[in-house]
mmCIF file of C-alpha atoms and ligand atoms in Angstrom:
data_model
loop_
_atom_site.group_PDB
_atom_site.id
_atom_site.type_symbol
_atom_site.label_atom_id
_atom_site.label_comp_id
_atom_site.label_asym_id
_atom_site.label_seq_id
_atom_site.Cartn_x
_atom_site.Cartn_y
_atom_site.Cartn_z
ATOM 1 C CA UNK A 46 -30.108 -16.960 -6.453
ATOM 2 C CA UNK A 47 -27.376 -14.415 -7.570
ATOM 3 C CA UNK A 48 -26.358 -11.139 -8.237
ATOM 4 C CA UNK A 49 -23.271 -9.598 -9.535
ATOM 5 C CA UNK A 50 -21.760 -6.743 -8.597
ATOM 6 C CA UNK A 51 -18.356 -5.756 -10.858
ATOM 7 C CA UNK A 52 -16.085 -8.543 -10.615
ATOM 8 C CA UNK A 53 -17.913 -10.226 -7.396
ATOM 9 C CA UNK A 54 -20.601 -12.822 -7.086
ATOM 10 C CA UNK A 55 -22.914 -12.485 -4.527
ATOM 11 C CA UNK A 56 -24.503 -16.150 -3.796
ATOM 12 C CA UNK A 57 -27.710 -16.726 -1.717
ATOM 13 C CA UNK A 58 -28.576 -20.646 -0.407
ATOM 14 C CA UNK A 59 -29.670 -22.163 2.698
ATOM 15 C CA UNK A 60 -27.220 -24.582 4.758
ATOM 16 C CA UNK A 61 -24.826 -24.504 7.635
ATOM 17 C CA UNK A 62 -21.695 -21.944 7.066
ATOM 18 C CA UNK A 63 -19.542 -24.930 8.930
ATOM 19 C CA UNK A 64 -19.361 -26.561 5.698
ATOM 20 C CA UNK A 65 -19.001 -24.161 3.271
ATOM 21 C CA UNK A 66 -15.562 -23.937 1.318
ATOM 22 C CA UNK A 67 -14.456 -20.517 0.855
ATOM 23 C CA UNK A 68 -11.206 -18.701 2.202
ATOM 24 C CA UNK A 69 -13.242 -16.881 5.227
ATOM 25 C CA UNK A 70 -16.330 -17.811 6.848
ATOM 26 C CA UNK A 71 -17.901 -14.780 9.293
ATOM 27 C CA UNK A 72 -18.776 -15.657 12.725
ATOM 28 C CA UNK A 73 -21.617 -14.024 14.528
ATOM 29 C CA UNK A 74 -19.865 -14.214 18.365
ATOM 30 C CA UNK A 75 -20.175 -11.962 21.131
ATOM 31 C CA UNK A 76 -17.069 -9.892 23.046
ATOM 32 C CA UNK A 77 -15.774 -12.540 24.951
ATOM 33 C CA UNK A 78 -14.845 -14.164 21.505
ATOM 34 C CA UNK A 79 -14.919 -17.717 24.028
ATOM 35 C CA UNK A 80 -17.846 -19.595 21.824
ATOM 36 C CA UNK A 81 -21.570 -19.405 22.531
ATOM 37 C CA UNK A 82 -24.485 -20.920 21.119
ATOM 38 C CA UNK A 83 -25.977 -20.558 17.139
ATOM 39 C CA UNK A 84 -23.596 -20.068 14.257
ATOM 40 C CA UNK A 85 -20.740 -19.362 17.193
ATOM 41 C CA UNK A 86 -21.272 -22.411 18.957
ATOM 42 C CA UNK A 87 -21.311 -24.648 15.383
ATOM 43 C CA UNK A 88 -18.289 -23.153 14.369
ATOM 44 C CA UNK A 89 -16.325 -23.642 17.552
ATOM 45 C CA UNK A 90 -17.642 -27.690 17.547
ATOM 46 C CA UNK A 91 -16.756 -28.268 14.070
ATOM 47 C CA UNK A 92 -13.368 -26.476 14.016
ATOM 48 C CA UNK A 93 -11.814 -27.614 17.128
ATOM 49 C CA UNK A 94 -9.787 -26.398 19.874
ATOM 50 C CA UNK A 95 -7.370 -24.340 17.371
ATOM 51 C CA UNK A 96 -10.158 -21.386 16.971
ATOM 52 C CA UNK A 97 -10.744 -20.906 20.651
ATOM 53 C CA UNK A 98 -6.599 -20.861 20.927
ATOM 54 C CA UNK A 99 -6.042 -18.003 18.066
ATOM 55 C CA UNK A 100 -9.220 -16.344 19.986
ATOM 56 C CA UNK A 101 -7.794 -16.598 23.561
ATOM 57 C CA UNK A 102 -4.566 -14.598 22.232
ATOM 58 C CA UNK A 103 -6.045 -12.154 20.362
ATOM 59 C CA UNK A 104 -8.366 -11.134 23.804
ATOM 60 C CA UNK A 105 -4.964 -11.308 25.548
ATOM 61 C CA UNK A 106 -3.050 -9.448 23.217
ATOM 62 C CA UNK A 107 -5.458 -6.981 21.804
ATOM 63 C CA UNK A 108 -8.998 -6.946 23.176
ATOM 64 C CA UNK A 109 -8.257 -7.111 27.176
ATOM 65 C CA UNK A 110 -12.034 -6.282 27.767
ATOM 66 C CA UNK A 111 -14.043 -8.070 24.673
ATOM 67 C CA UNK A 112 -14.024 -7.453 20.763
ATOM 68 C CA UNK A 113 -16.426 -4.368 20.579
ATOM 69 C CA UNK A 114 -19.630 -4.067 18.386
ATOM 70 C CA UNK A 115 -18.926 -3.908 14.529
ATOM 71 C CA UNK A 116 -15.269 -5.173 14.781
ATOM 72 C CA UNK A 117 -13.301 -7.988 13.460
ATOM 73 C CA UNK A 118 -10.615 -10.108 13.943
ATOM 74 C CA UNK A 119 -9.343 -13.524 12.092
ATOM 75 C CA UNK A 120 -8.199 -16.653 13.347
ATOM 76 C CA UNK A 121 -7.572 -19.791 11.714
ATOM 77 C CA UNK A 122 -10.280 -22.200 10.498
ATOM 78 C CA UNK A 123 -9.088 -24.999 11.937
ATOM 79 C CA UNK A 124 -11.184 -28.255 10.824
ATOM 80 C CA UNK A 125 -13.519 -26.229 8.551
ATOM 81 C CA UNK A 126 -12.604 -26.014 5.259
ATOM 82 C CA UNK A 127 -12.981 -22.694 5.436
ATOM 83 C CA UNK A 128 -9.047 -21.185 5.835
ATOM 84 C CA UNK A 129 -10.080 -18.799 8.399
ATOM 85 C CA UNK A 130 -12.839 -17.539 10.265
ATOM 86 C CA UNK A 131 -13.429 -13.523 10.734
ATOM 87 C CA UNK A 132 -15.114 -13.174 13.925
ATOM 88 C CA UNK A 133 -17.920 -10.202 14.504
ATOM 89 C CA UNK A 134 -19.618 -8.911 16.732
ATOM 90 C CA UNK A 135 -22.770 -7.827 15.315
ATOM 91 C CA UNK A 136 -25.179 -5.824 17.824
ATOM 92 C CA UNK A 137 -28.004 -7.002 20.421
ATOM 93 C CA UNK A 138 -31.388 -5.419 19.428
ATOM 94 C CA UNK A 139 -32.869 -3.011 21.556
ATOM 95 C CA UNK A 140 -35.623 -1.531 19.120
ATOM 96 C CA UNK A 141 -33.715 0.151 16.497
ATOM 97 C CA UNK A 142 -32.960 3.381 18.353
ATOM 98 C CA UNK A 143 -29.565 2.451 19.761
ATOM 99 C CA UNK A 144 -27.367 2.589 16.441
ATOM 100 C CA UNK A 145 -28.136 -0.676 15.620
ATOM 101 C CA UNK A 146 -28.625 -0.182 12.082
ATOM 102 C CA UNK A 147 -25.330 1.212 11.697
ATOM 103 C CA UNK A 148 -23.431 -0.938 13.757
ATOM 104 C CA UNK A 149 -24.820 -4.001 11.682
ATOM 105 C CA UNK A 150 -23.570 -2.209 8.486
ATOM 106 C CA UNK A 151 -20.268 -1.614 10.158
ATOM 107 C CA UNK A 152 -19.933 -5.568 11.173
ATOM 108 C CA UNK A 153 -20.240 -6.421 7.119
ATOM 109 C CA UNK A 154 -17.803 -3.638 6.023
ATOM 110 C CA UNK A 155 -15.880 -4.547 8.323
ATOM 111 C CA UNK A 156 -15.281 -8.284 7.345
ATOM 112 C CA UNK A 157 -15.314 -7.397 4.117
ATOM 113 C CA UNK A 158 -12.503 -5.113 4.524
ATOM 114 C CA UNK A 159 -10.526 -7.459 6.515
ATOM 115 C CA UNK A 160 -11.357 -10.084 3.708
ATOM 116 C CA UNK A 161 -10.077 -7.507 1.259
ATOM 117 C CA UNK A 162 -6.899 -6.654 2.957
ATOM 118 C CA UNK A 163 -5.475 -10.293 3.383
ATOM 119 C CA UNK A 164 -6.103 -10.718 -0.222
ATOM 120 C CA UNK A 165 -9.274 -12.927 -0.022
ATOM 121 C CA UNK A 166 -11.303 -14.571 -3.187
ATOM 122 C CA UNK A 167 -13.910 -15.654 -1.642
ATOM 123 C CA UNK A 168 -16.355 -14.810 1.957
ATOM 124 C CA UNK A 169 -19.463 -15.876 3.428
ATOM 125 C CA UNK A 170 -21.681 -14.722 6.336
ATOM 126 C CA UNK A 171 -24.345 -16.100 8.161
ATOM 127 C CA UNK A 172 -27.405 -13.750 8.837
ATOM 128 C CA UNK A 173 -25.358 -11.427 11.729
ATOM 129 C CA UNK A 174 -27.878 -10.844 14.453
ATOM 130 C CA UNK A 175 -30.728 -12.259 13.660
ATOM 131 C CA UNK A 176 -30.368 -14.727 16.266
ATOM 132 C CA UNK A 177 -29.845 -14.709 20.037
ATOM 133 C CA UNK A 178 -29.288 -10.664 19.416
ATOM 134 C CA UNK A 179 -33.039 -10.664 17.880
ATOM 135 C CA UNK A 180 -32.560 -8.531 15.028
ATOM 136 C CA UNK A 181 -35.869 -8.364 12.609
ATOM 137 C CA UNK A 182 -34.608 -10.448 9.981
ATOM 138 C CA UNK A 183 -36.099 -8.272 6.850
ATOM 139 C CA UNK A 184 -34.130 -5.428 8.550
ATOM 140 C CA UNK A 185 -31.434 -7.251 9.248
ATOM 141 C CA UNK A 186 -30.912 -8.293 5.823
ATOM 142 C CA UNK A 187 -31.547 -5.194 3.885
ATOM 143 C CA UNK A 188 -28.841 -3.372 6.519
ATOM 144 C CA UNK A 189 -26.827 -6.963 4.811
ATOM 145 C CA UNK A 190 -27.002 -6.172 1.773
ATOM 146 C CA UNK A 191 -26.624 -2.626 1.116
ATOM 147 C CA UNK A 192 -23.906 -2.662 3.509
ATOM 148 C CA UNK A 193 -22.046 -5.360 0.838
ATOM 149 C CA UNK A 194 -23.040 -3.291 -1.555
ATOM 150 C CA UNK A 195 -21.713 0.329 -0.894
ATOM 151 C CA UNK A 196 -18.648 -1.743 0.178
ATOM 152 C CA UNK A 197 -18.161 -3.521 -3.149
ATOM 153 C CA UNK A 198 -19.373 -0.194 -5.009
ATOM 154 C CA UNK A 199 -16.600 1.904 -3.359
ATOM 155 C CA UNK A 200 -13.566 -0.403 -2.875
ATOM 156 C CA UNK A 201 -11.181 -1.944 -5.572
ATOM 157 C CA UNK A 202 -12.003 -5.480 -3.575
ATOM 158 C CA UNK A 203 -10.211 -8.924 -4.120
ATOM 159 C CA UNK A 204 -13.517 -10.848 -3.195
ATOM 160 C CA UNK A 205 -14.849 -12.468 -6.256
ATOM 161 C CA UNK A 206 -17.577 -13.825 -4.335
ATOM 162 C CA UNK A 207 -19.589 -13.351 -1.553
ATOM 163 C CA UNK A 208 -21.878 -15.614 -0.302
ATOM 164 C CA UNK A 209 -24.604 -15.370 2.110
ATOM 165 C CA UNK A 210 -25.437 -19.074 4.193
ATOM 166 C CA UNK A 211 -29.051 -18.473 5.374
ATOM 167 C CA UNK A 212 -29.928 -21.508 8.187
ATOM 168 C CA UNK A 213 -33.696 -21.859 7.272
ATOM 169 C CA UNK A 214 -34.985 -21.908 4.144
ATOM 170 C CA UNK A 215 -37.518 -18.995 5.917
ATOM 171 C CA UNK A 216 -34.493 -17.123 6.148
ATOM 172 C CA UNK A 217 -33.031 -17.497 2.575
ATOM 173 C CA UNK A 218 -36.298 -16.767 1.391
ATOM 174 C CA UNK A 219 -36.298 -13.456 3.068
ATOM 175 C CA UNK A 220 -32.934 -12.406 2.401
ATOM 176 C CA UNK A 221 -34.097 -13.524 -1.796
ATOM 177 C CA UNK A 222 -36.518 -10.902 -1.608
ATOM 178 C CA UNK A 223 -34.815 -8.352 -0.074
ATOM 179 C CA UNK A 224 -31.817 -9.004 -2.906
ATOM 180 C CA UNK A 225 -34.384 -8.860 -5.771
ATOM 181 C CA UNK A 226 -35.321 -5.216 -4.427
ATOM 182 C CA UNK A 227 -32.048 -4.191 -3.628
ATOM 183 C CA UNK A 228 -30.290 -5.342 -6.936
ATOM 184 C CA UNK A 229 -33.568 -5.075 -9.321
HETATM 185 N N1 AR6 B 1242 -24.841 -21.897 9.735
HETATM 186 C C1 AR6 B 1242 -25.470 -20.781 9.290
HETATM 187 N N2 AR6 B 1242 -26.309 -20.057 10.053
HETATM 188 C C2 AR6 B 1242 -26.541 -20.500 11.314
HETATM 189 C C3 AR6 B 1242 -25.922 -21.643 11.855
HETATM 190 C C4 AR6 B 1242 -25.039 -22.362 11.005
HETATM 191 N N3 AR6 B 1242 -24.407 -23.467 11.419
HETATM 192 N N4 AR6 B 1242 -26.359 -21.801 13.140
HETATM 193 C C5 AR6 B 1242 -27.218 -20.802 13.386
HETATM 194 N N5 AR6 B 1242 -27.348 -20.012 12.288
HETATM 195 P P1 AR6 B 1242 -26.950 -16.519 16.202
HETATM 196 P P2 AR6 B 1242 -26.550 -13.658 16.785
HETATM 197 C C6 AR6 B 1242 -28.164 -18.805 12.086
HETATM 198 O O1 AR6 B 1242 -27.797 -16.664 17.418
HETATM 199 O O2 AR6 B 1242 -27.999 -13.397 16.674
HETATM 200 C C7 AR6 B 1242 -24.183 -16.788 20.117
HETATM 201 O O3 AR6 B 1242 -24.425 -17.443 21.322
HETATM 202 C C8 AR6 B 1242 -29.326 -18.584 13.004
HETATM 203 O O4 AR6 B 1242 -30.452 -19.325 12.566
HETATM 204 O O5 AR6 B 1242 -25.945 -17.580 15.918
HETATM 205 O O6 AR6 B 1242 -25.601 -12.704 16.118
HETATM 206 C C9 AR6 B 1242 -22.943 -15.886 20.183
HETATM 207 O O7 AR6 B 1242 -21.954 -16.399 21.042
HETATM 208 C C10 AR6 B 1242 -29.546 -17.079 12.833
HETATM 209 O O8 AR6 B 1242 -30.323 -16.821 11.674
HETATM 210 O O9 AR6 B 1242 -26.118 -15.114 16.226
HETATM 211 C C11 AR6 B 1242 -23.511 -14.595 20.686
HETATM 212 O O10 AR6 B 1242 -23.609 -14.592 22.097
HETATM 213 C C12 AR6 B 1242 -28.143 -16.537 12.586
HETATM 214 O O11 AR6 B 1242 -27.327 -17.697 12.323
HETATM 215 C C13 AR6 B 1242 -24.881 -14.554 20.087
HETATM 216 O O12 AR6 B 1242 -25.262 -15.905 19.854
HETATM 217 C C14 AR6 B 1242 -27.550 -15.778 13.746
HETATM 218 O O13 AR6 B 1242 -27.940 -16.379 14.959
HETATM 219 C C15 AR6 B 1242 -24.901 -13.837 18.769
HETATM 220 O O14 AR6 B 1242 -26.223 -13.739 18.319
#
């Protein structure tokens, strides 16, 4: 399904974000920014050894101790098509009294600011989370979406799409309703 918001597309379908041709893909990865299972690990495989290089100096030269929750940094896509890939930390949940909600939020904006500063057309995220960090996936995506939204809503962006690469078709399903709520 899709939904428009000004100038930019937002795009929902199930598949892997690996393959998916845009200027930025998101990663889901964890401080270390070294590579770890789920969307991280896929990533990592399919783009090859350049990633974990561009990650190894950016922990060197900017993030001594680990890429905190919510923020972002780029490296280059290496084998994906994908140009580059924005890496995230989204957080772990610990039953939705620990700022998680916000910090999600913040990991979205985030990229999407990022994505909007070097210029980018075109972005897509996996479901940030909702994983190995066990974030409820209905909350999870709502947190998603309006997060996109008050970003797209408030900033002159260059994004003229944004797409969201659910893994299961459970999970695109989920994140369909949520959309027809959010943007009904
Ligand atoms: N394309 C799109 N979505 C995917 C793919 C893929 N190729 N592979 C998995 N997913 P997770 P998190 C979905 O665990 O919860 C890693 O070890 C998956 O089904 O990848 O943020 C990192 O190194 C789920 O819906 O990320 C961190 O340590 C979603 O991506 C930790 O996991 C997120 O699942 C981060 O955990």
């Amino acid at each position: 399904m899709q939904a428009r918001i000004g100038e930019t597309k937002l795009l929902f379908s199930q598949g892997d974000i690996t393959d998916q041709n845009v200027d930025v893909i998101v990663n889901a990865a964890n401080p270390s920014l070294m590579g770890g299972g789920g969307v991280d690990g896929a990533i990592h495989r399919k783009g090859g050894a350049k990633i974990l290089e561009d990650c190894k100096r950016i922990r060197v030269i900017k993030w001594p101790n680990g890429l905190p929750v919510s923020y972002v940094v780029l490296s280059t896509g290496g084998n994906l098509k994908a140009r580059f890939v924005a890496h995230t930390v989204g957080p772990t949940w610990k039953g939705g009294n620990r700022d998680e909600a916000r910090l999600l939020a913040d990991a979205y904006s985030n990229s999407l600011d990022l994505a909007t500063t070097r210029g980018f057309e075109s972005i897509a995220f996996p479901s940030i989370s909702t994983g190995a960090y066990g974030y409820p996936i209905e909350e999870a995506g709502t947190i998603a979406l309006k997060s996109v939204r008050t970003f797209l809503m408030e900033n002159a962006s260059t994004l003229k799409l944004v797409a969201f690469v659910l893994f299961s078709q459970d999970d695109l399903r989920i994140y369909e309703e949520v959309a027809n709520e959010i943007f009904a």
